[in-house]
Structures are given as C-alpha cells and as structure tokens.
Short mmCIF file of C-alpha atoms in Angstrom, two decimals:
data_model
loop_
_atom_site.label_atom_id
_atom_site.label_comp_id
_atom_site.label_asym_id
_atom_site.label_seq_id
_atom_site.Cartn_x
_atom_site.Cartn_y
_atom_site.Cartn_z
CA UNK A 1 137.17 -76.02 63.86
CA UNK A 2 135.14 -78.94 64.09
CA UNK A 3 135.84 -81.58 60.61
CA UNK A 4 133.41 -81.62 58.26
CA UNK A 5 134.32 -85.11 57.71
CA UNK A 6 133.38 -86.72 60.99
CA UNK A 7 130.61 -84.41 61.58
CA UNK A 8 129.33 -86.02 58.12
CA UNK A 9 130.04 -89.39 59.89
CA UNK A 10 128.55 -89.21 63.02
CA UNK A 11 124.73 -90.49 63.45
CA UNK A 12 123.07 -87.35 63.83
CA UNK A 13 124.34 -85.88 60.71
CA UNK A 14 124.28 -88.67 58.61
CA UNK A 15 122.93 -88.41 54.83
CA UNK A 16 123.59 -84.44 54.90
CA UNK A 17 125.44 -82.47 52.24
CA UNK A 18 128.41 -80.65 52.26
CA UNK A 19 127.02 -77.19 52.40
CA UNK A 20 124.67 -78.57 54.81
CA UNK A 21 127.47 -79.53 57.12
CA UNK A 22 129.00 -76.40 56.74
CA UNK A 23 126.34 -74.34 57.53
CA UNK A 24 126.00 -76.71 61.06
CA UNK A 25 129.70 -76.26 61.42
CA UNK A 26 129.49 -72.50 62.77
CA UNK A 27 127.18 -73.49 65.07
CA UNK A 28 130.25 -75.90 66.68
CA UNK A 29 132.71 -75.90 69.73
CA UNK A 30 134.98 -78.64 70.76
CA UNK A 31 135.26 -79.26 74.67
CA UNK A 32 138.24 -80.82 76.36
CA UNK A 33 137.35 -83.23 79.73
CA UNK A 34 139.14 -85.62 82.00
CA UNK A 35 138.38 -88.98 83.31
CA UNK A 36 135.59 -88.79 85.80
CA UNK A 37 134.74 -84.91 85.09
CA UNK A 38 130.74 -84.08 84.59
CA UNK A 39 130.07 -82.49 81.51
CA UNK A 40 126.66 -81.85 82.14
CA UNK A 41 124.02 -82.51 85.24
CA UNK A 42 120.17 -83.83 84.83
CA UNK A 43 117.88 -81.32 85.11
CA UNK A 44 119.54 -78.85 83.59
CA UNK A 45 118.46 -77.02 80.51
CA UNK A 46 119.43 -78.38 77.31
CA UNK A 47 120.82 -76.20 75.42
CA UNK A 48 123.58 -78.27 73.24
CA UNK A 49 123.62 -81.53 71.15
CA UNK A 50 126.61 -83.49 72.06
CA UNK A 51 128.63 -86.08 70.03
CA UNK A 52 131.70 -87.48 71.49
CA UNK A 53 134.45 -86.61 69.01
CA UNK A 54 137.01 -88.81 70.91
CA UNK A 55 136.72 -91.45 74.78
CA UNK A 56 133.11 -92.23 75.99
CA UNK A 57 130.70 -90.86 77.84
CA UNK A 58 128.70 -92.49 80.30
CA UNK A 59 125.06 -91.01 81.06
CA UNK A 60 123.93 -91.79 84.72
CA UNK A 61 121.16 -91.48 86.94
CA UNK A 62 122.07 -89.48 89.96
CA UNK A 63 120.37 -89.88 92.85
CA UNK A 64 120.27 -87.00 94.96
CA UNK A 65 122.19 -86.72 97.80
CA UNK A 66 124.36 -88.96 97.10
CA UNK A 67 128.13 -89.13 95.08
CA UNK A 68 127.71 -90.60 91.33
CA UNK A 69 128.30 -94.31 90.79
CA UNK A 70 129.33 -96.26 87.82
CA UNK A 71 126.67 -98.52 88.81
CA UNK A 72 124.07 -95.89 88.06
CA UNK A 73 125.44 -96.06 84.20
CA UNK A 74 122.59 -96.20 82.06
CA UNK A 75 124.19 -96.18 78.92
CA UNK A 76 127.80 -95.60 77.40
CA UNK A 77 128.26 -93.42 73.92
CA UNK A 78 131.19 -94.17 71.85
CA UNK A 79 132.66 -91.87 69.24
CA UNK A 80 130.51 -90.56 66.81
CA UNK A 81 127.52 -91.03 68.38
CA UNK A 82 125.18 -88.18 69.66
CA UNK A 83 123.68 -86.96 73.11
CA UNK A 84 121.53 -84.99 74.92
CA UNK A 85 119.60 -84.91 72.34
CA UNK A 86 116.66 -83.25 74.32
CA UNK A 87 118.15 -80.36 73.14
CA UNK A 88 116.12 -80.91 70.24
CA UNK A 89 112.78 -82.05 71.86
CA UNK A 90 110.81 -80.54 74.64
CA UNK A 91 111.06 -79.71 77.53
CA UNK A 92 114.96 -79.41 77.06
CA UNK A 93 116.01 -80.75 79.60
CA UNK A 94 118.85 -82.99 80.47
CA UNK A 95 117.12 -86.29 81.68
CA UNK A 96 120.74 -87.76 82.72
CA UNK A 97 123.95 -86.59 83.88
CA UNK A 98 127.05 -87.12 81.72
CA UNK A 99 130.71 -88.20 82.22
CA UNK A 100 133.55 -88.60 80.88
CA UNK A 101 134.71 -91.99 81.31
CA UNK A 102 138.06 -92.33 79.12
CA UNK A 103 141.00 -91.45 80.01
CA UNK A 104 139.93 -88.08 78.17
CA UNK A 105 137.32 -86.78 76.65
CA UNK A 106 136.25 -84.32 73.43
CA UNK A 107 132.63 -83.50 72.67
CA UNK A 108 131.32 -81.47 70.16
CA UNK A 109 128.65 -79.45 71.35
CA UNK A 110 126.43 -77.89 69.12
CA UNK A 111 124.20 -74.91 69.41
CA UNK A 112 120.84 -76.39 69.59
CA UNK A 113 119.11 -72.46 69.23
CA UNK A 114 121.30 -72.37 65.85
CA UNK A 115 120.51 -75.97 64.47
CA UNK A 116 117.16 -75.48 65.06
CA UNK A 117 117.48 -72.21 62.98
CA UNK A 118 118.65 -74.19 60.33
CA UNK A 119 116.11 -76.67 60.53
CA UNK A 120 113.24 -74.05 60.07
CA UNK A 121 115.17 -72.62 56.94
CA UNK A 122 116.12 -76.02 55.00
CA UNK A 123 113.31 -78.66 55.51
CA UNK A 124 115.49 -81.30 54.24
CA UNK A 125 117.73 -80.84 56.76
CA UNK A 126 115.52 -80.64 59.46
CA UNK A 127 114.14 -83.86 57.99
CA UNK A 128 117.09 -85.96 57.97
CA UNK A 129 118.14 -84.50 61.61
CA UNK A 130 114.67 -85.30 62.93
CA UNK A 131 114.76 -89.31 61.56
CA UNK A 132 118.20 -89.42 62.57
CA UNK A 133 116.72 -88.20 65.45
CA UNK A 134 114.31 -90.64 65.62
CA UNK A 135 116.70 -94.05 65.27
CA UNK A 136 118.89 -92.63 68.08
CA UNK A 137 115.87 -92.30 70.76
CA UNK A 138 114.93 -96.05 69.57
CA UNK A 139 117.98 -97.56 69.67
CA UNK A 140 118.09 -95.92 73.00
CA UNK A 141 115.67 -97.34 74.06
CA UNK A 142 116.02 -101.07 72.85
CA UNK A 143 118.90 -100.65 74.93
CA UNK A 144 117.39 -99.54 78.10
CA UNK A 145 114.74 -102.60 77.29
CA UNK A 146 117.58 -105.02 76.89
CA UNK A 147 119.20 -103.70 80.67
CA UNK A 148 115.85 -104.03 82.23
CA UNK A 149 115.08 -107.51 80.86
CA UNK A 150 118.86 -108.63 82.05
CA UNK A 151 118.77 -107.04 85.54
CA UNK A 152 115.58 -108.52 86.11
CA UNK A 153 116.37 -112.16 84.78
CA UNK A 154 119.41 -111.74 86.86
CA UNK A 155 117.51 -110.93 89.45
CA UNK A 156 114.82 -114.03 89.29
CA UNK A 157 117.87 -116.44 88.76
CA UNK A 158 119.23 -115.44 92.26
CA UNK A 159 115.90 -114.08 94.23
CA UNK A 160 117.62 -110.54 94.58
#
C-alpha cells in the first residue's frame, strides 16, 4: 500500500487532507522497473497519473522508426514529482514516452477514472488537484522554454 505520507508530499497531492489522501489511496498501485525499461509509449491512452516514488524518469520524444535516445530527453522527474498528467486533461493521451533511468525504478500509478471520481464528489479536492495541476504543466513548460532558448544559443554560438 502506497504511504499516505509521501503521497501527502508529492506535488500533485499537496495541501490535501488525510481522509482526502486516503480516499486517493485505493485508487493506488506501485510498479517495479529497471534501468532503461519503458513504462509507457506516446500515443497511448492515458489512463494513469504517475509519480515516481523512488529513481527518475526520463520522458522522451521518440521518433518513429528509430531506437530511443537519451538525447531525445525532454525532461527528467525526480521523486515526488508527478507525470503523465494528461491523464487528467483531454485527449488522454501520452504526449511522451517514459523511462526509467535509475538504476531502478517505482512509480505510483494512479487510477485516473477513480481520481476523477473523486474529483466530481469533493470539489475541494478536485480544486487543489486541478491548481496543482496547473503549476506542474507551467513549470513544465518554463522548462521546455529554458531547453529551447539554450539549444538555440548553443546553436548561434557555433553556427550548428
């Protein structure tokens, strides 16, 4: 069973209350993965949050026909911090493939058909998921900003 503790911790869940957690808690599984295993391919359906309850995950940007690449790494999420989260947001669908990239890997996926339950039952949770929601996606995307404006400074530095 999934600790109420870090799930209280992590950035998704952060601000909710104890019963609150619990109620999210059911809707929990732990999965075990190895260095370099995909836990989950763009395109498909999203049908699980993900936080990484211990190792990283990198998301990627596979281009078809070809083998993955660390250099297609768009981002890196530590411990404690949340992913597809298009699970929560239409279309669902996974808009990057995900891999482990520790030595090993544990994510806690949750059930987004069940959180979403829970949302439509307690509006306060559903509010504090959706503007945790909401600083994830932007501090996404400040990040994806920053990469751009570095790979293309890099890139005017040496005429690439």
């Amino acid at each position: 069973m999934v600790n109420l503790d870090f799930l209280e911790q992590s950035d998704i869940f952060k601000g909710l209350e104890n019963d609150q957690l619990e109620k999210i808690q059911k809707y929990c599984d732990v999965k075990e993965f190895r260095q370099g295993d995909k836990i989950f391919s763009e395109g498909e359906n999203a049908n699980y949050l993900c936080i990484v309850l211990d190792g990283q995950v990198d998301l990627r940007f596979d281009l078809p026909g070809h083998p993955t690449s660390e250099k297609n790494t768009i981002s890196s999420v530590p411990k404690g911090k949340t992913f597809i989260w298009s699970s929560l947001v239409p279309p669902h669908k996974i808009r990057l493939s995900s891999y482990c990239n520790s030595r090993n890997c544990k994510v806690i996926t949750v059930e987004s058909a069940g959180l979403k339950l829970l949302c439509t039952k307690d509006s306060k949770l559903g509010y504090v998921l959706m503007y945790n929601l909401a600083g994830i996606v932007g501090n996404r995307f400040y990040k994806l900003q920053d990469e751009i404006v570095n790979r293309r400074g890099y890139e005017s530095m040496f005429k690439c």
